[in-house]
């Protein structure tokens, strides 16, 4: 039973507010700093109060930096990642739960391995594969030409798509779907694909929406792989571009207001997404559709 | 509720087929003993067969093999003249009603019912006509646009039945479809099912562990124990002449009394003090139904406890041998002891070793 005493309530609320402050303070500082001029910030450090230069700084982000095209890259990569993961894990989880695979547990263990070994750990081999995705076939002695996906949108998204978290999430969800539903569909004459499309997909919408949001955010905020796999500024993602803003300046002093304005702008898209889809996020996290 | 279906009787006659099950066997992968060792049976066309047995005896497995949801690697299943054991469920011409309804939660009642027709590419006009007809028959017409979550348990069950009968299947399979309903609704739905069966005429196979459902619905009851048929006979025969101690102890409320007795020099001493002739010496189980024991004469036995059920009471007695004997009596009796006697024609005899009925060994005078 959860306690309902008021003093206990107060303590909980206190902790909650502290947590919120802790999370919001950096955002607040970023936004406030973005509203001052570079000179002000140079003189008196990061700002805690609003200044008059926010619009000006945001306009500079769009005129003086590559952030806009990089945000477009991020959007493409995050969308490809999220959609790719949704499709892939829907299919794999379906096979794991509804098809009587002889070595299903082995397949599942392998997929689970990708969760234990994220791209961050295997950057080098992943880069090698991406620089010539035909290499495994070449190693088998097949006559194939070299295809490099480095510095392409697909190349940025693919390693993130080949990841087991989505499969794991949907598998857990599918296991709550009554088995008799699949049997009823078979009695009605539906094959595996029809059952997937007509019954399972509509039932999975909240779970898929939650997965989509989570994976979109993951794709948007990925840093290491996009940093490694994009060699030109026009192919970099926004997060990489933000980091470059801090270091790329030609030995001038860092332009903190510009960086903060860029960071705030870049956060806008994932924030909007969460705001719009948070209903699904919560429902999908609960993972049961009654 | 009443069922109204202006379907020509001739149409009903054409739908059922007989089902032959020959040498059917099934072992689940990884299990060391078969669920169904070897089963042969013939279900007549249009017959309502109830498969009755304790939980875990293989009823659902058998039904799923008939449906095609479970592979039948050994043996043959023949619907009419077609061998179906290798066919997919959709090609067998059978439909199934599941225990938990298994309705598609995101589809309306109408969509739930016509989903199979859509898959079979039945033209829209015919689909609509059939949905309307089945909905009228099951009193679902007003609910066609609702989702399953907006229906009561009984209504969901009717939708599940509607979904099954809309394709006019030759074989209708039910897997404990009433066990999720409350007692009153279960009685109602049971009677509706019986009427429905008579109208549709499909050969029906109904799995249950509830003996009341079996006795009231069945043309014939197949009693299953560990995947073996103990008895396959009309309910009256199962009650009057159980083929084994398993059947005797499974049916009846309370079930038949079974007492260990010995036959010596051609006579069995009965617990009520009398004797009865027996054509063979040895150990037997003597059976007598609680409602057939006569009160007021014979041996006196001590009362262990009484259960008052309103219409009658069930009294547990201790026989002189120390065994328990249940009798039914008019309600409201008192006293520490009762005189009981066993009418000869109510006695059943079972072999102590095999448990099979050996009624013919008794010499009734
Ligand atoms: N898919 C399965 N895999 C392995 N064993 C099963 C499977 N389904 C049922 N069983 C086992 O087979 C036996 C019979 O099951 P079932 O046919 O469902 O019994 P019933 O319907 O009579 O309760 C049970 O012991 C059950 O544990
Ligand atoms: Mg069962």
XYZ file of C-alpha atoms and ligand atoms in Angstrom:
683
model
C 0.000 0.000 0.000
C 1.218 3.487 -0.761
C 1.198 5.735 2.291
C -1.155 8.673 2.093
C -0.027 10.663 5.146
C 0.375 14.335 4.357
C 3.869 14.685 5.851
C 5.023 11.801 3.682
C 3.322 13.448 0.702
C 5.185 16.669 1.386
C 8.544 14.932 1.524
C 7.798 13.201 -1.771
C 6.746 16.439 -3.388
C 9.903 18.099 -2.076
C 12.092 15.420 -3.628
C 10.140 15.679 -6.864
C 10.607 19.439 -7.041
C 14.304 19.117 -6.280
C 14.586 16.626 -9.126
C 12.730 18.936 -11.490
C 14.992 21.850 -10.526
C 18.050 19.712 -11.023
C 16.919 18.800 -14.535
C 15.615 22.233 -15.530
C 18.479 24.363 -14.213
C 20.896 23.604 -17.081
C 18.124 24.182 -19.617
C 17.301 27.453 -17.934
C 20.937 28.553 -17.996
C 21.216 27.595 -21.658
C 18.127 29.582 -22.575
C 19.160 32.594 -20.486
C 22.709 32.615 -21.807
C 21.285 32.452 -25.317
C 19.513 35.742 -24.668
C 22.646 37.741 -23.935
C 25.328 39.111 -26.216
C 28.701 37.379 -26.474
C 30.384 40.368 -24.892
C 28.092 40.297 -21.843
C 28.743 36.635 -21.302
C 32.475 37.138 -21.688
C 32.326 39.792 -19.044
C 30.010 38.239 -16.431
C 29.811 34.507 -17.230
C 26.742 32.336 -17.842
C 23.483 34.140 -17.181
C 20.647 33.362 -14.766
C 18.300 36.078 -16.016
C 16.847 36.941 -19.434
C 18.570 39.394 -21.755
C 17.495 41.185 -24.965
C 19.482 39.254 -27.598
C 17.626 35.900 -27.887
C 16.082 36.483 -31.316
C 19.308 37.871 -32.679
C 21.291 34.867 -31.464
C 18.765 32.378 -32.879
C 18.899 34.155 -36.248
C 22.693 33.876 -36.130
C 22.305 30.104 -35.639
C 20.444 29.978 -38.955
C 22.730 32.340 -40.854
C 26.218 31.725 -39.427
C 26.267 27.987 -38.701
C 25.564 24.683 -40.421
C 23.057 23.784 -37.691
C 19.977 24.032 -39.990
C 21.256 21.497 -42.504
C 22.577 19.412 -39.636
C 19.156 19.465 -37.998
C 17.746 18.223 -41.272
C 20.332 15.415 -41.202
C 19.339 14.592 -37.639
C 15.689 14.543 -38.630
C 16.328 12.183 -41.532
C 18.582 9.898 -39.499
C 16.316 9.840 -36.441
C 13.251 9.163 -38.580
C 15.012 6.394 -40.482
C 16.261 4.924 -37.217
C 12.867 5.031 -35.522
C 10.880 3.744 -38.506
C 13.509 1.102 -39.248
C 13.541 -0.144 -35.678
C 9.737 -0.242 -35.520
C 9.489 -2.316 -38.698
C 12.387 -4.590 -37.886
C 11.467 -5.272 -34.286
C 7.784 -5.764 -35.135
C 8.788 -8.528 -37.534
C 11.417 -10.125 -35.328
C 9.261 -10.022 -32.207
C 6.391 -11.531 -34.200
C 8.598 -14.401 -35.303
C 9.874 -14.949 -31.777
C 6.462 -14.999 -30.135
C 4.008 -16.349 -32.693
C 6.038 -18.665 -34.887
C 7.118 -21.900 -33.334
C 10.807 -21.468 -34.048
C 12.891 -24.463 -33.171
C 15.852 -22.388 -32.027
C 13.848 -19.341 -31.014
C 15.717 -18.984 -27.727
C 19.035 -18.880 -29.607
C 17.754 -16.189 -31.966
C 16.510 -14.230 -28.996
C 19.827 -14.575 -27.181
C 21.656 -13.317 -30.271
C 19.354 -10.337 -30.583
C 19.772 -9.675 -26.890
C 23.520 -9.589 -27.484
C 23.138 -6.393 -29.516
C 21.734 -4.760 -26.391
C 24.769 -5.824 -24.373
C 27.160 -4.707 -27.126
C 25.987 -1.249 -28.273
C 27.563 0.518 -31.251
C 29.643 2.678 -28.896
C 31.632 -0.400 -27.911
C 32.113 -1.777 -31.419
C 32.734 1.460 -33.324
C 35.791 0.213 -35.168
C 34.368 -3.033 -36.630
C 31.094 -1.278 -37.376
C 32.986 1.401 -39.267
C 34.807 -1.261 -41.194
C 31.561 -2.944 -42.233
C 29.962 0.376 -43.157
C 32.931 1.423 -45.241
C 32.273 -1.635 -47.378
C 29.040 -3.422 -46.596
C 29.875 -6.019 -49.229
C 32.967 -7.108 -47.319
C 31.332 -10.188 -45.715
C 30.362 -11.389 -49.202
C 33.802 -10.594 -50.533
C 35.276 -12.580 -47.666
C 33.187 -15.537 -48.845
C 34.859 -15.204 -52.236
C 31.832 -13.769 -54.039
C 32.567 -11.339 -56.846
C 31.063 -8.141 -55.422
C 32.091 -4.541 -55.792
C 32.758 -2.248 -52.861
C 29.878 -0.213 -51.477
C 30.601 2.328 -48.761
C 27.822 3.784 -46.637
C 30.113 6.053 -44.650
C 29.017 9.682 -44.790
C 25.481 8.833 -45.977
C 22.179 9.101 -44.109
C 21.627 5.369 -44.392
C 25.086 4.711 -43.030
C 24.329 6.911 -40.036
C 21.044 5.150 -39.322
C 21.744 1.480 -40.107
C 23.894 0.510 -37.093
C 21.293 2.065 -34.781
C 18.516 0.106 -36.499
C 20.295 -3.188 -35.959
C 19.607 -3.051 -32.259
C 17.624 -5.399 -30.047
C 15.893 -3.050 -27.610
C 12.831 -2.682 -29.833
C 12.569 -6.418 -30.394
C 12.800 -6.959 -26.673
C 10.116 -4.364 -25.898
C 7.675 -5.654 -28.497
C 8.330 -9.258 -27.547
C 7.281 -8.436 -23.999
C 4.175 -6.743 -25.360
C 3.273 -9.585 -27.746
C 3.486 -12.048 -24.891
C 0.584 -10.240 -23.250
C -1.548 -10.734 -26.382
C -3.770 -13.798 -25.849
C -2.559 -16.780 -27.876
C -6.183 -17.624 -28.662
C -6.342 -14.455 -30.759
C -3.783 -15.932 -33.123
C -5.642 -19.238 -33.134
C -8.961 -17.516 -33.790
C -7.375 -15.715 -36.742
C -6.095 -19.019 -38.081
C -9.568 -20.531 -37.775
C -10.914 -17.496 -39.648
C -8.510 -18.328 -42.449
C -5.911 -15.626 -41.830
C -2.307 -16.556 -42.543
C 0.613 -15.253 -40.518
C 0.924 -12.049 -42.552
C -2.783 -11.254 -42.382
C -2.801 -11.832 -38.655
C 0.194 -9.516 -38.356
C -1.420 -6.798 -40.418
C -5.092 -7.080 -39.456
C -4.875 -7.986 -35.786
C -1.436 -7.553 -34.279
C -0.540 -4.208 -35.861
C -3.687 -2.371 -34.698
C -3.242 -3.828 -31.210
C 0.405 -2.749 -31.137
C -0.170 0.878 -32.076
C 0.468 2.325 -28.584
C 3.520 0.115 -28.079
C 4.858 1.032 -31.511
C 4.255 4.729 -30.883
C 6.194 4.540 -27.632
C 8.976 2.641 -29.336
C 8.998 5.187 -32.144
C 9.375 8.124 -29.758
C 12.097 6.473 -27.713
C 14.069 5.446 -30.766
C 13.603 8.823 -32.445
C 15.045 10.510 -29.373
C 17.859 7.989 -29.332
C 18.578 8.639 -33.007
C 18.437 12.397 -32.493
C 20.845 12.437 -29.559
C 23.302 9.787 -30.824
C 26.765 11.268 -30.778
C 29.621 8.830 -31.166
C 28.553 6.981 -34.315
C 27.501 10.085 -36.293
C 30.764 11.724 -35.245
C 32.755 8.802 -36.606
C 30.690 8.046 -39.676
C 30.230 11.537 -41.094
C 33.237 13.171 -42.637
C 31.779 16.439 -43.964
C 29.991 19.165 -42.035
C 26.987 18.867 -44.353
C 26.490 15.224 -43.388
C 26.951 15.699 -39.662
C 23.989 15.547 -37.324
C 22.937 18.467 -35.148
C 24.401 17.043 -31.954
C 27.786 16.604 -33.611
C 27.472 20.085 -35.077
C 26.773 21.539 -31.606
C 29.910 19.998 -30.229
C 31.856 21.361 -33.209
C 30.568 24.871 -32.495
C 32.483 24.766 -29.238
C 35.775 23.667 -30.759
C 35.686 24.778 -34.380
C 35.997 28.505 -33.787
C 39.168 29.654 -35.516
C 40.919 30.297 -32.190
C 38.438 33.018 -31.386
C 36.960 32.911 -27.916
C 33.978 30.501 -27.768
C 30.685 32.215 -28.590
C 28.605 30.873 -25.693
C 25.317 32.669 -26.516
C 25.438 31.274 -30.074
C 26.156 27.775 -28.768
C 23.321 27.978 -26.266
C 20.898 29.359 -28.828
C 21.845 26.497 -31.141
C 21.436 23.941 -28.348
C 17.993 25.320 -27.481
C 16.952 25.259 -31.136
C 18.174 21.706 -31.577
C 16.246 20.553 -28.484
C 13.054 21.994 -29.880
C 12.207 19.104 -32.209
C 12.516 16.255 -29.676
C 10.687 18.372 -27.079
C 7.809 18.965 -29.483
C 7.692 15.265 -30.295
C 7.507 14.301 -26.637
C 4.829 16.894 -25.981
C 2.696 15.622 -28.852
C 3.190 11.904 -28.260
C 3.635 11.659 -24.506
C 0.164 10.151 -24.183
C 1.355 7.188 -26.273
C 4.665 7.133 -24.471
C 3.042 6.558 -21.100
C 0.527 4.056 -22.437
C 3.143 2.142 -24.354
C 5.471 2.014 -21.382
C 2.728 0.312 -19.409
C 2.832 -2.201 -22.290
C -0.650 -3.498 -21.785
C -3.633 -2.514 -23.847
C -6.836 -3.466 -22.120
C -34.258 -15.172 -24.815
C -35.578 -16.906 -27.864
C -33.845 -17.829 -31.045
C -35.629 -16.960 -34.212
C -34.201 -18.115 -37.462
C -36.302 -18.469 -40.556
C -33.804 -20.762 -42.204
C -35.255 -23.538 -44.314
C -34.917 -26.833 -42.509
C -33.358 -28.355 -45.609
C -30.377 -26.047 -45.277
C -29.753 -27.277 -41.771
C -29.763 -30.865 -42.908
C -26.985 -30.376 -45.422
C -24.415 -28.829 -43.095
C -23.199 -31.592 -40.789
C -20.715 -34.300 -41.683
C -19.640 -37.263 -39.645
C -16.165 -37.319 -38.130
C -14.009 -40.405 -38.043
C -10.971 -40.397 -35.804
C -8.704 -43.372 -36.423
C -5.618 -44.230 -34.402
C -4.988 -40.623 -33.472
C -1.962 -40.134 -31.218
C -0.095 -37.100 -29.949
C 3.020 -36.506 -27.908
C 4.114 -32.934 -27.269
C 7.764 -32.294 -28.031
C 9.770 -32.717 -24.868
C 7.063 -34.673 -23.045
C 7.965 -38.240 -22.128
C 4.474 -39.716 -22.333
C 1.801 -39.130 -24.971
C -1.097 -36.784 -24.238
C -3.238 -38.999 -26.434
C -1.878 -42.520 -26.840
C -4.280 -43.961 -29.402
C -7.782 -42.730 -30.021
C -10.416 -44.060 -32.365
C -13.992 -42.784 -32.457
C -16.850 -42.057 -34.797
C -18.944 -38.920 -34.314
C -22.163 -39.085 -36.297
C -23.265 -36.333 -38.671
C -25.142 -33.563 -36.883
C -24.452 -35.093 -33.514
C -23.595 -33.008 -30.452
C -20.646 -34.687 -28.792
C -19.362 -33.493 -25.461
C -15.815 -34.395 -24.511
C -15.742 -34.572 -20.741
C -12.776 -35.158 -18.512
C -10.672 -33.714 -15.749
C -8.388 -30.801 -16.489
C -5.188 -31.858 -18.252
C -6.583 -35.066 -19.743
C -6.048 -33.919 -23.331
C -9.475 -32.541 -24.257
C -8.181 -29.305 -25.755
C -5.388 -31.159 -27.510
C -7.914 -33.450 -29.179
C -10.128 -30.531 -30.164
C -7.181 -28.563 -31.542
C -6.163 -31.538 -33.628
C -9.691 -31.692 -35.065
C -9.443 -27.961 -35.783
C -5.983 -28.162 -37.310
C -4.442 -25.827 -34.757
C -2.315 -28.680 -33.464
C -0.506 -31.055 -35.791
C -1.795 -34.628 -35.884
C 1.298 -36.606 -36.870
C -0.146 -40.067 -36.261
C -3.558 -41.324 -37.263
C -6.341 -40.094 -39.504
C -9.129 -37.564 -39.121
C -11.900 -37.864 -41.699
C -14.709 -35.308 -42.109
C -17.336 -37.022 -44.222
C -15.252 -38.356 -47.078
C -12.335 -35.934 -46.773
C -9.180 -36.801 -44.918
C -8.301 -33.571 -43.132
C -5.437 -34.303 -40.736
C -2.913 -32.685 -43.096
C -5.086 -29.689 -44.039
C -4.811 -26.159 -42.678
C -7.661 -25.041 -40.385
C -9.197 -22.861 -43.120
C -9.531 -25.831 -45.473
C -11.280 -28.115 -43.001
C -14.657 -26.380 -42.938
C -14.760 -26.122 -39.196
C -15.070 -23.198 -36.800
C -14.194 -22.830 -33.158
C -15.449 -20.967 -30.110
C -12.745 -20.248 -27.564
C -12.909 -20.157 -23.796
C -11.874 -16.516 -23.452
C -13.945 -15.471 -26.488
C -10.758 -14.410 -28.330
C -12.621 -11.586 -30.072
C -10.507 -9.068 -31.976
C -10.519 -6.151 -29.509
C -10.078 -3.422 -32.115
C -12.856 -4.584 -34.444
C -16.571 -3.944 -34.105
C -18.966 -6.808 -33.527
C -19.850 -6.799 -37.220
C -16.196 -6.839 -38.271
C -15.428 -9.603 -35.806
C -18.138 -11.730 -37.314
C -17.436 -11.059 -40.982
C -13.633 -11.157 -40.778
C -13.510 -14.723 -42.055
C -15.883 -13.853 -44.899
C -13.661 -10.936 -45.903
C -10.665 -13.221 -45.996
C -12.647 -15.684 -48.083
C -13.497 -12.736 -50.404
C -17.238 -13.153 -50.014
C -18.988 -10.295 -51.863
C -20.050 -7.395 -49.700
C -23.799 -7.808 -50.160
C -23.706 -11.425 -49.085
C -21.464 -10.614 -46.138
C -23.878 -8.003 -44.907
C -26.835 -10.314 -45.323
C -25.151 -13.071 -43.366
C -24.041 -10.755 -40.577
C -27.576 -9.438 -40.313
C -29.002 -12.941 -40.198
C -26.585 -14.243 -37.568
C -26.982 -11.051 -35.529
C -30.750 -11.500 -35.560
C -30.432 -15.132 -34.557
C -28.166 -14.245 -31.615
C -29.937 -10.976 -30.724
C -26.869 -8.926 -31.524
C -28.476 -6.640 -34.113
C -28.370 -3.593 -31.868
C -24.738 -4.150 -30.944
C -23.141 -4.506 -34.363
C -21.164 -1.260 -34.124
C -19.815 -1.837 -30.633
C -16.362 -2.996 -29.673
C -15.976 -6.183 -27.608
C -14.875 -4.108 -24.610
C -18.314 -2.473 -24.620
C -20.136 -5.795 -24.281
C -21.064 -7.974 -21.323
C -19.585 -11.438 -20.950
C -22.703 -13.110 -22.290
C -22.830 -10.790 -25.299
C -19.163 -11.426 -26.052
C -19.839 -15.119 -25.945
C -22.668 -14.701 -28.430
C -20.404 -12.726 -30.751
C -17.839 -15.510 -30.522
C -20.541 -18.007 -31.444
C -21.735 -15.757 -34.245
C -18.216 -15.507 -35.623
C -18.055 -19.295 -35.646
C -21.404 -20.024 -37.294
C -21.337 -17.260 -39.896
C -19.335 -19.415 -42.272
C -21.887 -22.210 -41.899
C -19.214 -24.686 -40.875
C -19.775 -28.401 -41.161
C -18.058 -28.914 -37.837
C -18.390 -26.611 -34.840
C -15.821 -26.888 -32.076
C -16.207 -25.440 -28.585
C -13.438 -25.317 -25.992
C -15.043 -24.726 -22.594
C -16.958 -21.733 -23.959
C -19.123 -21.296 -20.865
C -16.551 -21.506 -18.128
C -16.017 -17.735 -17.959
C -19.702 -16.939 -17.450
C -21.403 -16.670 -14.096
C -23.700 -19.498 -13.041
C -26.999 -17.948 -14.169
C -25.686 -16.862 -17.542
C -24.065 -20.232 -17.999
C -27.420 -21.975 -17.608
C -29.078 -19.618 -20.078
C -26.324 -19.831 -22.656
C -26.286 -23.604 -22.320
C -29.928 -23.831 -23.287
C -29.424 -21.378 -26.144
C -26.555 -23.473 -27.408
C -28.705 -26.577 -27.410
C -31.394 -24.811 -29.452
C -28.805 -23.295 -31.753
C -27.307 -26.678 -32.433
C -30.665 -28.047 -33.427
C -31.185 -25.165 -35.865
C -27.759 -25.220 -37.455
C -27.295 -28.935 -37.638
C -23.498 -28.811 -37.749
C -21.668 -31.672 -36.130
C -20.644 -30.164 -32.806
C -17.824 -31.106 -30.488
C -17.913 -29.426 -27.124
C -15.135 -29.716 -24.586
C -15.882 -29.240 -20.910
C -14.955 -30.440 -17.455
C -18.457 -29.642 -16.201
C -20.650 -32.722 -15.961
C -23.876 -30.732 -15.959
C -22.971 -29.215 -19.323
C -22.121 -32.652 -20.607
C -25.335 -34.295 -19.410
C -27.622 -31.518 -20.658
C -26.048 -30.733 -24.007
C -24.757 -34.004 -25.326
C -26.245 -36.492 -27.686
C -23.283 -38.572 -26.642
C -20.585 -37.939 -24.047
C -17.004 -38.980 -24.627
C -15.348 -39.388 -21.264
C -11.628 -38.895 -21.532
C -9.054 -39.937 -18.952
C -5.356 -39.414 -19.642
C -6.067 -39.254 -23.366
C -8.040 -42.504 -23.421
C -11.757 -42.898 -23.993
C -13.294 -44.355 -20.849
C -16.799 -44.388 -22.261
C -18.543 -42.900 -25.279
C -22.289 -43.141 -24.858
C -25.496 -41.127 -24.412
C -25.735 -39.312 -21.047
C -28.472 -41.609 -19.761
C -26.332 -44.653 -20.409
C -23.297 -43.072 -18.802
C -25.383 -42.439 -15.722
C -27.117 -45.802 -15.665
C -24.203 -48.013 -16.647
C -20.806 -46.406 -16.140
C -18.158 -48.424 -17.908
C -15.460 -47.979 -15.279
C -14.815 -46.752 -11.769
C -13.378 -43.585 -13.322
C -16.678 -42.763 -15.007
C -18.642 -43.803 -11.939
C -16.579 -41.574 -9.695
C -16.573 -38.645 -12.136
C -20.284 -38.253 -12.818
C -23.114 -37.563 -10.429
C -23.328 -35.083 -7.645
C -22.326 -36.518 -5.303
C -20.755 -39.277 -7.426
C -21.370 -42.988 -7.059
C -20.205 -44.669 -3.859
C -17.430 -47.172 -4.522
C -16.795 -49.766 -1.798
C -14.108 -52.440 -1.784
C -15.786 -55.868 -1.433
C -14.692 -59.455 -1.716
C -16.598 -62.257 -3.384
C -16.153 -65.586 -1.577
C -17.883 -68.864 -2.489
C -20.005 -67.060 -5.028
C -21.389 -64.454 -2.648
C -20.557 -60.844 -1.834
C -21.410 -59.543 1.626
C -22.978 -56.117 1.292
C -22.371 -53.360 3.882
C -26.119 -53.245 4.572
C -25.928 -56.792 5.986
C -27.345 -58.586 2.945
C -25.539 -60.623 0.305
C -25.644 -60.893 -3.472
C -24.517 -63.713 -5.739
C -21.402 -63.291 -7.871
C -20.176 -65.508 -10.698
C -16.493 -65.094 -9.833
C -14.534 -64.945 -6.599
C -12.042 -62.180 -5.912
C -11.772 -58.498 -5.082
C -14.248 -56.012 -6.557
C -15.466 -52.459 -6.227
C -19.152 -52.303 -5.463
C -20.895 -49.206 -6.779
C -24.165 -47.631 -5.710
C -25.436 -44.122 -6.351
C -26.272 -42.053 -3.246
C -29.778 -41.413 -4.586
C -30.463 -45.146 -5.003
C -29.745 -46.141 -1.404
C -32.972 -46.916 0.467
C -33.426 -45.395 3.905
C -35.246 -46.757 6.942
C -34.409 -50.479 6.784
C -31.242 -52.616 6.850
C -27.998 -51.990 8.720
C -27.622 -49.035 11.012
C -24.742 -46.679 10.179
C -23.279 -43.725 12.039
C -23.722 -40.234 10.532
C -20.422 -38.410 9.928
C -21.885 -35.170 8.644
C -24.808 -33.711 6.751
C -24.890 -31.168 3.952
C -28.184 -29.361 3.602
C -28.821 -28.378 -0.028
C -32.382 -27.140 0.359
C -34.113 -29.556 -1.960
C -32.389 -32.504 -0.326
C -29.520 -33.255 1.988
C -26.413 -35.313 1.459
C -25.434 -37.440 4.421
C -22.047 -39.089 4.856
C -22.258 -42.383 6.775
C -19.591 -44.731 8.082
C -20.040 -48.358 7.009
C -19.233 -51.195 9.446
C -15.927 -51.584 7.527
C -15.062 -47.949 8.217
C -15.587 -46.762 4.635
C -17.541 -43.607 3.803
C -20.963 -43.917 2.195
C -22.909 -40.955 0.880
C -26.675 -41.028 0.666
C -29.162 -38.407 -0.385
C -32.116 -37.921 1.893
C -35.079 -35.578 2.203
C -33.998 -32.258 3.722
C -33.963 -31.496 7.398
C -33.362 -34.916 8.962
C -31.635 -35.340 12.316
C -30.137 -38.153 14.343
C -26.756 -39.784 14.829
C -27.477 -42.970 12.908
C -29.454 -44.129 9.885
C -30.661 -47.471 8.634
C -29.811 -48.060 4.977
C -30.247 -50.881 2.524
C -29.042 -51.428 -1.030
C -31.644 -52.379 -3.645
C -30.123 -55.149 -5.766
C -30.917 -53.593 -9.124
C -29.074 -50.418 -8.148
C -25.788 -52.217 -7.610
C -22.811 -51.875 -9.965
C -19.740 -54.063 -9.909
C -16.235 -53.176 -11.096
C -13.126 -55.291 -11.304
C -10.811 -54.159 -8.513
C -7.732 -54.334 -10.731
C -8.847 -52.965 -14.110
C -11.640 -50.760 -12.776
C -13.870 -51.935 -15.650
C -17.550 -52.652 -15.124
C -18.358 -56.352 -14.659
C -22.054 -55.886 -14.063
C -22.857 -59.235 -15.672
C -21.105 -61.112 -12.830
C -23.835 -60.112 -10.378
C -26.615 -62.642 -9.854
C -29.662 -60.573 -8.918
C -32.508 -62.477 -7.382
N 1.605 -26.802 -26.358
C 1.874 -27.730 -25.415
N 3.135 -28.171 -25.220
C 3.410 -29.100 -24.289
N 2.502 -29.668 -23.494
C 1.220 -29.283 -23.627
C 0.845 -28.293 -24.593
N -0.493 -28.108 -24.507
C -0.920 -28.938 -23.532
N 0.099 -29.643 -23.004
C 0.000 -30.675 -21.948
O -0.839 -31.696 -22.423
C -1.730 -32.107 -21.415
C -3.166 -31.988 -21.911
O -3.461 -30.640 -22.118
P -4.885 -30.158 -22.617
O -5.213 -30.869 -23.870
O -4.868 -28.683 -22.685
O -5.821 -30.654 -21.437
P -7.325 -30.236 -21.083
O -7.840 -29.347 -22.159
O -8.061 -31.533 -20.991
O -7.279 -29.561 -19.762
C -1.452 -31.270 -20.203
O -0.678 -32.060 -19.310
C -0.681 -30.118 -20.718
O 0.257 -29.698 -19.773
Mg -8.424 -27.295 -22.025
